[in-house]
Coordinates of C-alpha atoms in Angstrom, one line a residue:
Chain A
M16 CA 14.8 0.8 13.5
E17 CA 17.8 2.6 14.8
N18 CA 20.2 0.9 12.4
I19 CA 18.4 1.9 9.2
R20 CA 18.8 5.5 8.1
I21 CA 16.2 6.9 5.7
Q22 CA 17.2 9.4 3.0
E23 CA 14.7 11.4 1.0
V24 CA 15.8 11.4 -2.7
K25 CA 13.0 13.2 -4.6
E26 CA 13.4 13.5 -8.3
R27 CA 14.9 16.7 -9.7
I28 CA 14.8 17.8 -13.2
I29 CA 18.1 16.7 -14.7
T30 CA 18.8 17.4 -18.3
D31 CA 21.1 14.5 -19.0
N32 CA 20.5 11.4 -17.0
D33 CA 22.9 9.4 -19.1
A34 CA 25.8 11.7 -18.5
V35 CA 25.3 11.5 -14.7
A36 CA 25.0 7.7 -15.0
L37 CA 28.2 7.5 -17.0
R38 CA 30.1 9.5 -14.5
T39 CA 28.7 7.4 -11.6
R40 CA 29.8 4.2 -13.4
E41 CA 33.3 5.5 -14.1
D42 CA 33.7 6.7 -10.5
L43 CA 32.5 3.3 -9.1
T44 CA 34.9 1.5 -11.5
K45 CA 37.8 3.6 -10.3
K46 CA 36.8 2.8 -6.7
K47 CA 36.5 -0.9 -7.5
V48 CA 32.9 -1.0 -6.4
F49 CA 30.7 -3.3 -8.5
F50 CA 27.2 -2.0 -8.8
V51 CA 24.1 -4.0 -9.7
N52 CA 20.6 -2.5 -10.4
L53 CA 17.9 -5.0 -9.4
M54 CA 14.5 -4.5 -10.9
S55 CA 11.1 -6.2 -10.9
S56 CA 7.3 -5.9 -10.3
P57 CA 6.1 -5.5 -6.8
G58 CA 6.3 -8.8 -5.0
A59 CA 8.5 -10.6 -7.4
G60 CA 11.0 -11.4 -4.7
K61 CA 13.8 -8.8 -5.0
T62 CA 14.2 -8.5 -1.2
T63 CA 14.2 -12.3 -0.6
L64 CA 16.8 -12.7 -3.4
L65 CA 18.9 -9.9 -2.0
A66 CA 18.8 -11.2 1.5
G67 CA 19.8 -14.7 0.4
T68 CA 22.6 -13.2 -1.8
I69 CA 24.0 -11.2 1.1
K70 CA 24.0 -14.2 3.4
R71 CA 26.0 -16.2 0.9
L72 CA 28.4 -13.5 -0.1
S73 CA 29.0 -11.3 2.9
G74 CA 32.0 -13.5 3.9
T75 CA 33.7 -12.7 0.6
Y76 CA 32.6 -9.1 -0.2
R77 CA 31.7 -6.0 1.8
I78 CA 28.2 -5.3 0.6
G79 CA 26.0 -2.3 0.6
V80 CA 22.4 -1.9 -0.5
L81 CA 20.3 1.1 -1.7
E82 CA 16.7 0.2 -0.8
A83 CA 14.5 2.4 -3.0
D84 CA 10.8 2.6 -2.1
V85 CA 8.0 5.1 -2.3
D86 CA 7.6 4.6 1.4
S87 CA 8.3 2.2 4.3
D88 CA 11.5 0.5 5.4
V89 CA 10.3 -3.1 5.5
D90 CA 12.8 -4.2 2.9
A91 CA 15.7 -2.4 4.4
R92 CA 15.2 -4.3 7.7
A93 CA 15.4 -7.6 5.9
V94 CA 18.5 -6.7 4.0
Y95 CA 20.2 -5.2 7.1
E96 CA 19.5 -8.4 9.1
A97 CA 21.0 -10.4 6.3
G98 CA 24.3 -8.6 6.9
A99 CA 24.6 -5.6 4.5
R100 CA 25.1 -1.9 5.1
V101 CA 21.8 -0.4 3.9
I102 CA 20.2 2.9 3.4
Q103 CA 16.5 3.3 2.8
L104 CA 15.8 5.8 0.0
H105 CA 12.3 7.3 -0.1
T106 CA 11.6 8.5 -3.7
G107 CA 8.9 11.0 -2.8
G108 CA 6.3 9.4 -5.0
S109 CA 8.6 8.7 -7.9
C110 CA 8.1 5.3 -9.5
H111 CA 11.8 4.8 -10.4
M112 CA 15.3 5.8 -9.5
D113 CA 17.3 8.0 -11.9
A114 CA 21.0 8.6 -12.0
D115 CA 20.9 11.8 -9.8
M116 CA 18.8 10.1 -7.1
T117 CA 21.3 7.2 -7.2
V118 CA 24.3 9.5 -6.7
R119 CA 22.7 11.0 -3.6
G120 CA 21.9 7.5 -2.4
L121 CA 25.5 6.3 -2.9
E122 CA 26.8 9.3 -1.0
A123 CA 24.5 8.6 1.9
L124 CA 25.5 5.0 2.0
D125 CA 29.2 5.7 1.9
I126 CA 30.8 3.2 -0.5
S127 CA 34.4 3.9 0.3
D128 CA 35.0 0.5 1.9
L129 CA 32.6 -1.6 -0.1
D130 CA 33.2 -4.2 -2.9
L131 CA 29.6 -4.7 -4.1
V132 CA 26.5 -2.5 -4.0
F133 CA 23.0 -3.4 -5.0
L134 CA 20.2 -1.0 -5.8
E135 CA 16.8 -2.5 -5.1
N136 CA 14.8 -0.3 -7.4
V137 CA 11.1 0.6 -7.0
G138 CA 8.9 -2.3 -7.8
N139 CA 7.8 -1.4 -11.4
L140 CA 8.3 -2.9 -14.8
V141 CA 8.0 0.4 -16.7
C142 CA 10.0 3.5 -15.7
P143 CA 13.0 1.9 -14.0
A144 CA 13.9 0.5 -17.4
E145 CA 14.1 4.0 -18.9
F146 CA 16.8 5.3 -16.5
D147 CA 20.4 4.3 -16.5
T148 CA 21.4 4.6 -12.8
G149 CA 25.1 4.1 -13.4
A150 CA 25.0 0.4 -12.5
H151 CA 27.5 -2.0 -14.1
K152 CA 24.8 -4.6 -14.5
K153 CA 21.0 -4.5 -14.8
V154 CA 19.3 -7.6 -13.4
M155 CA 15.6 -8.1 -13.6
I156 CA 13.4 -10.6 -11.8
L157 CA 10.2 -12.1 -13.3
S158 CA 8.3 -14.3 -10.9
V159 CA 6.3 -17.3 -12.1
P160 CA 2.9 -16.0 -10.8
E161 CA 3.2 -12.9 -13.1
G162 CA 3.0 -15.0 -16.2
D163 CA 5.1 -15.8 -19.3
D164 CA 3.6 -13.0 -21.5
K165 CA 5.3 -10.2 -19.7
P166 CA 8.1 -9.6 -22.3
L167 CA 5.4 -8.6 -24.8
K168 CA 3.8 -6.1 -22.3
Y169 CA 7.0 -4.6 -20.8
P170 CA 9.4 -4.9 -23.7
L171 CA 11.9 -2.2 -22.6
M172 CA 12.6 -3.8 -19.2
F173 CA 13.3 -7.1 -20.8
S174 CA 15.4 -5.5 -23.5
V175 CA 17.7 -3.4 -21.4
S176 CA 18.4 -6.0 -18.7
D177 CA 21.7 -8.0 -18.7
L178 CA 20.2 -11.0 -16.9
L179 CA 16.7 -12.4 -16.4
I180 CA 16.1 -14.3 -13.1
V181 CA 12.9 -16.3 -13.1
N182 CA 11.9 -16.6 -9.4
K183 CA 9.3 -18.6 -7.4
T184 CA 9.9 -21.7 -9.5
D185 CA 8.5 -23.7 -6.6
T186 CA 5.1 -22.4 -7.7
L187 CA 5.3 -23.7 -11.3
P188 CA 2.8 -26.6 -10.5
V189 CA 0.2 -24.0 -9.5
F190 CA 0.5 -21.6 -12.4
D191 CA 0.0 -21.8 -16.1
F192 CA 3.5 -20.7 -16.9
S193 CA 5.5 -22.1 -19.8
F194 CA 9.3 -21.6 -20.3
D195 CA 8.8 -22.3 -24.0
A196 CA 6.3 -19.5 -24.2
L197 CA 8.6 -17.2 -22.2
S198 CA 11.5 -18.0 -24.6
K199 CA 9.3 -17.3 -27.6
N200 CA 8.2 -14.0 -26.1
L201 CA 11.8 -13.1 -25.2
G202 CA 12.7 -13.8 -28.8
Q203 CA 10.8 -10.7 -29.8
V204 CA 12.6 -8.3 -27.4
N205 CA 15.9 -9.8 -26.2
P206 CA 16.7 -13.2 -27.7
T207 CA 20.2 -13.5 -26.2
I208 CA 19.5 -12.5 -22.6
P209 CA 20.9 -15.1 -20.2
M210 CA 18.2 -16.6 -17.8
I211 CA 18.6 -18.2 -14.4
R212 CA 15.7 -20.2 -12.9
L213 CA 15.6 -20.2 -9.1
C214 CA 13.5 -20.1 -6.0
A215 CA 14.8 -17.5 -3.6
L216 CA 12.7 -18.8 -0.8
D217 CA 14.0 -22.4 -0.7
G218 CA 17.3 -21.7 -2.4
S219 CA 17.0 -24.0 -5.4
G220 CA 18.9 -22.8 -8.4
F221 CA 20.5 -20.1 -6.2
D222 CA 24.1 -21.3 -6.9
K223 CA 23.8 -20.3 -10.5
W224 CA 23.0 -16.7 -9.5
I225 CA 25.9 -16.7 -7.1
D226 CA 28.2 -18.1 -9.8
Y227 CA 27.0 -15.4 -12.2
L228 CA 27.8 -12.6 -9.7
E229 CA 31.2 -14.0 -8.7
T230 CA 32.2 -14.4 -12.4
E231 CA 31.0 -10.9 -13.2
I232 CA 32.9 -9.4 -10.2
A233 CA 36.0 -11.3 -11.1
A234 CA 35.8 -10.0 -14.7
F235 CA 35.2 -6.5 -13.3
K236 CA 38.2 -6.6 -11.0
G237 CA 40.3 -8.3 -13.8
S238 CA 39.5 -5.4 -16.1
K239 CA 41.1 -3.1 -13.6
G240 CA 44.4 -5.2 -13.8
E241 CA 44.0 -6.7 -10.3
Q242 CA 44.7 -10.2 -9.2
Chain B
M13 CA -6.2 -9.0 -35.1
E14 CA -8.7 -7.2 -37.3
N15 CA -11.3 -6.6 -34.6
I16 CA -8.9 -4.8 -32.3
R17 CA -8.0 -1.2 -33.1
I18 CA -4.8 0.2 -31.6
Q19 CA -4.7 3.9 -30.6
E20 CA -1.5 5.7 -29.6
V21 CA -2.2 8.0 -26.6
K22 CA 1.2 9.4 -25.7
E23 CA 1.3 11.6 -22.6
R24 CA 1.0 15.4 -23.2
I25 CA 1.8 18.1 -20.7
I26 CA -1.6 19.0 -19.2
T27 CA -1.6 21.6 -16.5
D28 CA -4.7 20.5 -14.6
N29 CA -5.3 16.7 -14.7
D30 CA -8.0 17.0 -12.1
A31 CA -10.1 19.5 -14.1
V32 CA -10.0 17.2 -17.2
A33 CA -10.9 14.2 -15.0
L34 CA -13.8 16.1 -13.4
R35 CA -15.2 17.1 -16.8
T36 CA -14.9 13.5 -18.0
R37 CA -16.8 12.2 -15.0
E38 CA -19.5 14.7 -15.4
D39 CA -19.8 13.9 -19.1
L40 CA -20.0 10.2 -18.5
T41 CA -22.6 10.7 -15.7
K42 CA -24.7 12.8 -18.1
K43 CA -24.4 10.0 -20.7
K44 CA -25.3 7.3 -18.1
V45 CA -22.0 5.5 -18.7
F46 CA -20.5 4.0 -15.5
F47 CA -16.7 4.1 -15.7
V48 CA -14.3 1.9 -13.6
N49 CA -10.5 2.3 -13.4
L50 CA -8.9 -1.1 -12.7
M51 CA -5.4 -1.0 -11.4
S52 CA -2.8 -3.5 -10.2
S53 CA 0.8 -4.8 -10.5
P54 CA 1.8 -6.6 -13.7
G55 CA 0.4 -10.1 -13.6
A56 CA -2.0 -9.6 -10.7
G57 CA -4.9 -10.8 -12.9
K58 CA -6.7 -7.7 -14.2
T59 CA -7.4 -9.2 -17.6
T60 CA -8.7 -12.5 -16.3
L61 CA -10.9 -10.7 -13.9
L62 CA -12.1 -8.4 -16.6
A63 CA -12.8 -11.3 -19.1
G64 CA -14.8 -13.1 -16.4
T65 CA -16.7 -10.0 -15.5
I66 CA -17.6 -9.3 -19.2
K67 CA -18.8 -12.9 -19.6
R68 CA -21.1 -12.6 -16.6
L69 CA -22.5 -9.1 -17.4
S70 CA -22.6 -8.7 -21.1
G71 CA -26.2 -10.0 -21.2
T72 CA -27.2 -7.1 -18.9
Y73 CA -25.0 -4.2 -19.9
R74 CA -23.3 -3.0 -23.1
I75 CA -19.6 -3.0 -22.0
G76 CA -16.6 -1.3 -23.4
V77 CA -12.9 -1.6 -22.4
L78 CA -9.9 0.7 -22.7
E79 CA -6.9 -1.6 -22.6
A80 CA -3.9 0.5 -21.7
D81 CA -0.4 -1.0 -22.2
V82 CA 3.0 0.2 -23.0
D83 CA 2.9 -2.2 -25.9
S84 CA 1.2 -5.4 -27.3
D85 CA -2.4 -6.3 -27.7
V86 CA -2.6 -9.6 -25.8
D87 CA -5.0 -8.3 -23.2
A88 CA -7.3 -6.6 -25.7
R89 CA -7.7 -10.0 -27.5
A90 CA -8.8 -11.7 -24.3
V91 CA -11.3 -9.0 -23.5
Y92 CA -12.7 -8.8 -27.0
E93 CA -13.2 -12.6 -27.1
A94 CA -15.1 -12.3 -23.8
G95 CA -17.7 -10.1 -25.5
A96 CA -16.7 -6.4 -25.0
R97 CA -16.0 -3.6 -27.4
V98 CA -12.4 -2.8 -26.9
I99 CA -9.7 -0.4 -27.9
Q100 CA -6.0 -1.1 -27.3
L101 CA -4.3 2.1 -26.1
H102 CA -0.5 2.3 -26.4
T103 CA 0.9 4.7 -23.9
G104 CA 4.1 5.4 -25.7
G105 CA 6.3 4.5 -22.7
S106 CA 4.1 6.2 -20.1
C107 CA 3.6 4.0 -17.0
H108 CA 0.1 5.2 -16.3
M109 CA -3.0 6.7 -17.9
D110 CA -3.9 10.3 -17.1
A111 CA -7.2 12.2 -17.7
D112 CA -6.2 13.5 -21.1
M113 CA -5.1 10.1 -22.4
T114 CA -8.3 8.7 -21.1
V115 CA -10.5 11.3 -22.9
R116 CA -8.8 10.3 -26.2
G117 CA -9.3 6.6 -25.4
L118 CA -13.0 7.1 -24.7
E119 CA -13.4 9.1 -27.9
A120 CA -11.7 6.3 -29.9
L121 CA -13.8 3.6 -28.2
D122 CA -17.1 5.5 -28.9
I123 CA -19.2 5.2 -25.7
S124 CA -22.5 6.5 -27.1
D125 CA -24.3 3.2 -26.8
L126 CA -22.5 1.8 -23.8
D127 CA -23.6 1.3 -20.1
L128 CA -20.3 0.3 -18.5
V129 CA -16.7 1.1 -19.4
F130 CA -13.6 -0.4 -17.8
L131 CA -10.1 1.1 -18.0
E132 CA -7.5 -1.6 -17.6
N133 CA -4.7 0.6 -16.5
V134 CA -1.0 0.0 -17.1
G135 CA 0.3 -2.7 -14.6
N136 CA 2.0 -0.5 -12.0
L137 CA 1.3 0.2 -8.3
V138 CA 2.8 3.7 -8.3
C139 CA 1.9 6.3 -10.9
P140 CA -1.6 5.2 -11.8
A141 CA -2.6 6.1 -8.3
E142 CA -1.6 9.7 -8.8
F143 CA -3.8 10.4 -11.8
D144 CA -7.6 10.8 -11.6
T145 CA -8.8 9.5 -15.0
G146 CA -12.4 10.5 -14.6
A147 CA -13.6 7.1 -13.5
H148 CA -16.5 6.8 -11.1
K149 CA -14.8 4.1 -9.1
K150 CA -11.1 3.0 -8.7
V151 CA -10.7 -0.7 -8.1
M152 CA -7.3 -2.2 -7.3
I153 CA -6.3 -5.9 -7.4
L154 CA -3.7 -7.3 -5.1
S155 CA -2.7 -10.9 -5.9
V156 CA -1.7 -13.3 -3.1
P157 CA 1.7 -14.0 -4.6
E158 CA 2.7 -10.3 -4.2
G159 CA 2.5 -10.5 -0.5
D160 CA 0.5 -8.9 2.4
D161 CA 3.0 -6.1 3.0
K162 CA 2.1 -4.1 -0.2
P163 CA 0.0 -1.4 1.5
L164 CA 3.1 -0.3 3.4
K165 CA 5.2 0.0 0.2
Y166 CA 2.6 1.5 -2.1
P167 CA 0.4 3.4 0.3
L168 CA -1.1 5.9 -2.2
M169 CA -2.6 3.1 -4.4
F170 CA -4.3 1.5 -1.4
S171 CA -5.4 4.8 -0.1
V172 CA -7.1 6.2 -3.3
S173 CA -8.9 3.0 -4.2
D174 CA -12.6 2.5 -3.5
L175 CA -12.4 -1.3 -3.5
L176 CA -9.6 -3.8 -2.9
I177 CA -9.9 -7.2 -4.7
V178 CA -7.5 -9.9 -3.4
N179 CA -7.1 -12.3 -6.3
K180 CA -5.5 -15.7 -6.8
T181 CA -6.9 -17.0 -3.4
D182 CA -6.4 -20.5 -4.8
T183 CA -2.7 -20.0 -4.2
L184 CA -3.0 -19.2 -0.5
P185 CA -1.7 -22.6 0.5
V186 CA 1.5 -22.0 -1.5
F187 CA 2.4 -18.5 -0.2
D188 CA 3.1 -17.0 3.2
F189 CA 0.2 -14.5 2.9
S190 CA -1.9 -13.5 6.0
F191 CA -5.2 -11.7 5.8
D192 CA -4.6 -10.5 9.4
A193 CA -1.3 -9.0 8.4
L194 CA -2.9 -7.4 5.3
S195 CA -5.7 -5.9 7.4
K196 CA -3.2 -4.5 9.9
N197 CA -1.2 -3.0 7.1
L198 CA -4.3 -1.5 5.5
G199 CA -5.2 0.0 8.8
Q200 CA -2.3 2.3 8.4
V201 CA -3.3 3.6 5.0
N202 CA -7.0 2.9 4.3
P203 CA -8.8 1.2 7.3
T204 CA -12.3 1.3 5.8
I205 CA -11.6 0.1 2.3
P206 CA -14.0 -2.8 1.4
M207 CA -12.3 -6.0 0.4
I208 CA -13.4 -8.9 -1.8
R209 CA -11.4 -12.2 -1.9
L210 CA -11.7 -14.1 -5.1
C211 CA -10.0 -16.3 -7.6
A212 CA -10.6 -14.9 -11.1
L213 CA -9.3 -18.1 -12.7
D214 CA -11.7 -20.6 -11.1
G215 CA -14.5 -18.1 -10.3
S216 CA -14.6 -18.6 -6.5
G217 CA -15.8 -15.5 -4.7
F218 CA -16.6 -13.9 -8.1
D219 CA -20.3 -13.4 -7.2
K220 CA -19.4 -10.8 -4.6
W221 CA -17.6 -8.7 -7.2
I222 CA -20.5 -9.0 -9.6
D223 CA -22.9 -8.0 -6.7
Y224 CA -20.6 -5.0 -5.9
L225 CA -20.7 -3.8 -9.5
E226 CA -24.5 -4.3 -9.9
T227 CA -25.1 -2.4 -6.7
E228 CA -22.8 0.4 -7.7
I229 CA -24.4 0.7 -11.2
A230 CA -27.9 0.6 -9.7
A231 CA -27.0 3.4 -7.3
F232 CA -25.4 5.4 -10.2
K233 CA -28.4 5.1 -12.4
G234 CA -30.7 5.8 -9.4
S235 CA -28.8 9.0 -8.7
K236 CA -29.8 10.1 -12.2
G237 CA -33.5 9.6 -11.3
E238 CA -34.0 6.5 -13.4
Q239 CA -35.8 3.3 -12.6

């Protein structure tokens, strides 16, 4: 698709990921670009959530997306059609994005005129949790079909995230998924994490996610002394 | 749980994973132990499939399981209760099992009196595909809720696997999942991979998976000149 550029961002050996991430975050803050790292398992609904978010917010903010995948550009197309500037990053086999790969992605995207950037990380609950990318907020999606036991099995992802979105709530009648069990399991790894229940496909609960983003962006801009 | 031992198997730097895997496979073949590497996303149903398989086959074969997880022992309990010898492997943050970690797991399990061993790999569609563990067969599970586009996004996993199980077929009415689209996408990465559709939870289609295993095990034993 002619509107979607593809950028190769193979992993390089970087000694201090956290230092690169910190510089990225400071730079984005200076440029007033709010940056969100979106993480989940394969098929949990990152792209549908992102496309819905862009449709609702593209009238208010100029939005860019880094689409990270091992291969393909299927997600980038959906996000582009929703109304965001997008660059497809191919990670060359790497199962996560690190801070250095993110810097190269942001440069390729060109953020100079953007307000809000999302990184759609590689679908994986393990390694993406280990790498600070420089994002201001880490948001993870757990989908109902994956099960309520996942905090016990992927504790780092649940513990580093700033917000947990539980997606595909329309399928609750079909799956043996208990929010009580989820809360109990979260209690062992991140008892205070805020949670939003929604269905990205039919839009139920979506307003809470949009409210969360608008509140966070307002606080971010406020912290820079702006109106 | 007193019946479940936990073994730490952190990743070490091994120069030649394939050589270690090859030695493991030869050793297992000599010992007449058939070894299957089971891979999928988090929550695709590996444990439910495995527990159902053990219940059906434990009268015929002596079965062992390597349960690989970043943390927890929830899956090991389910598998133990189904009737297999099991060891829980904690990968120390690693998102996959490699050949060296597998060797240490097999030693801890003690395979001397076993016929059939399963490795339940870490839930991840990226890195586990890159590491030969020494298994005779690689089986991957895709669950309906994950979507029919996954071969395009995780091509290596679909291309290295010997069998594709499509699980959670009971949820087909709820999800926008097309077997035609899946086949088309598989055509780009592994057109000849055999596919079994089943629901591990209610058992529909399960006989085909059991038949597959019994046929493979018979061929394996036959190749050793046994009756």
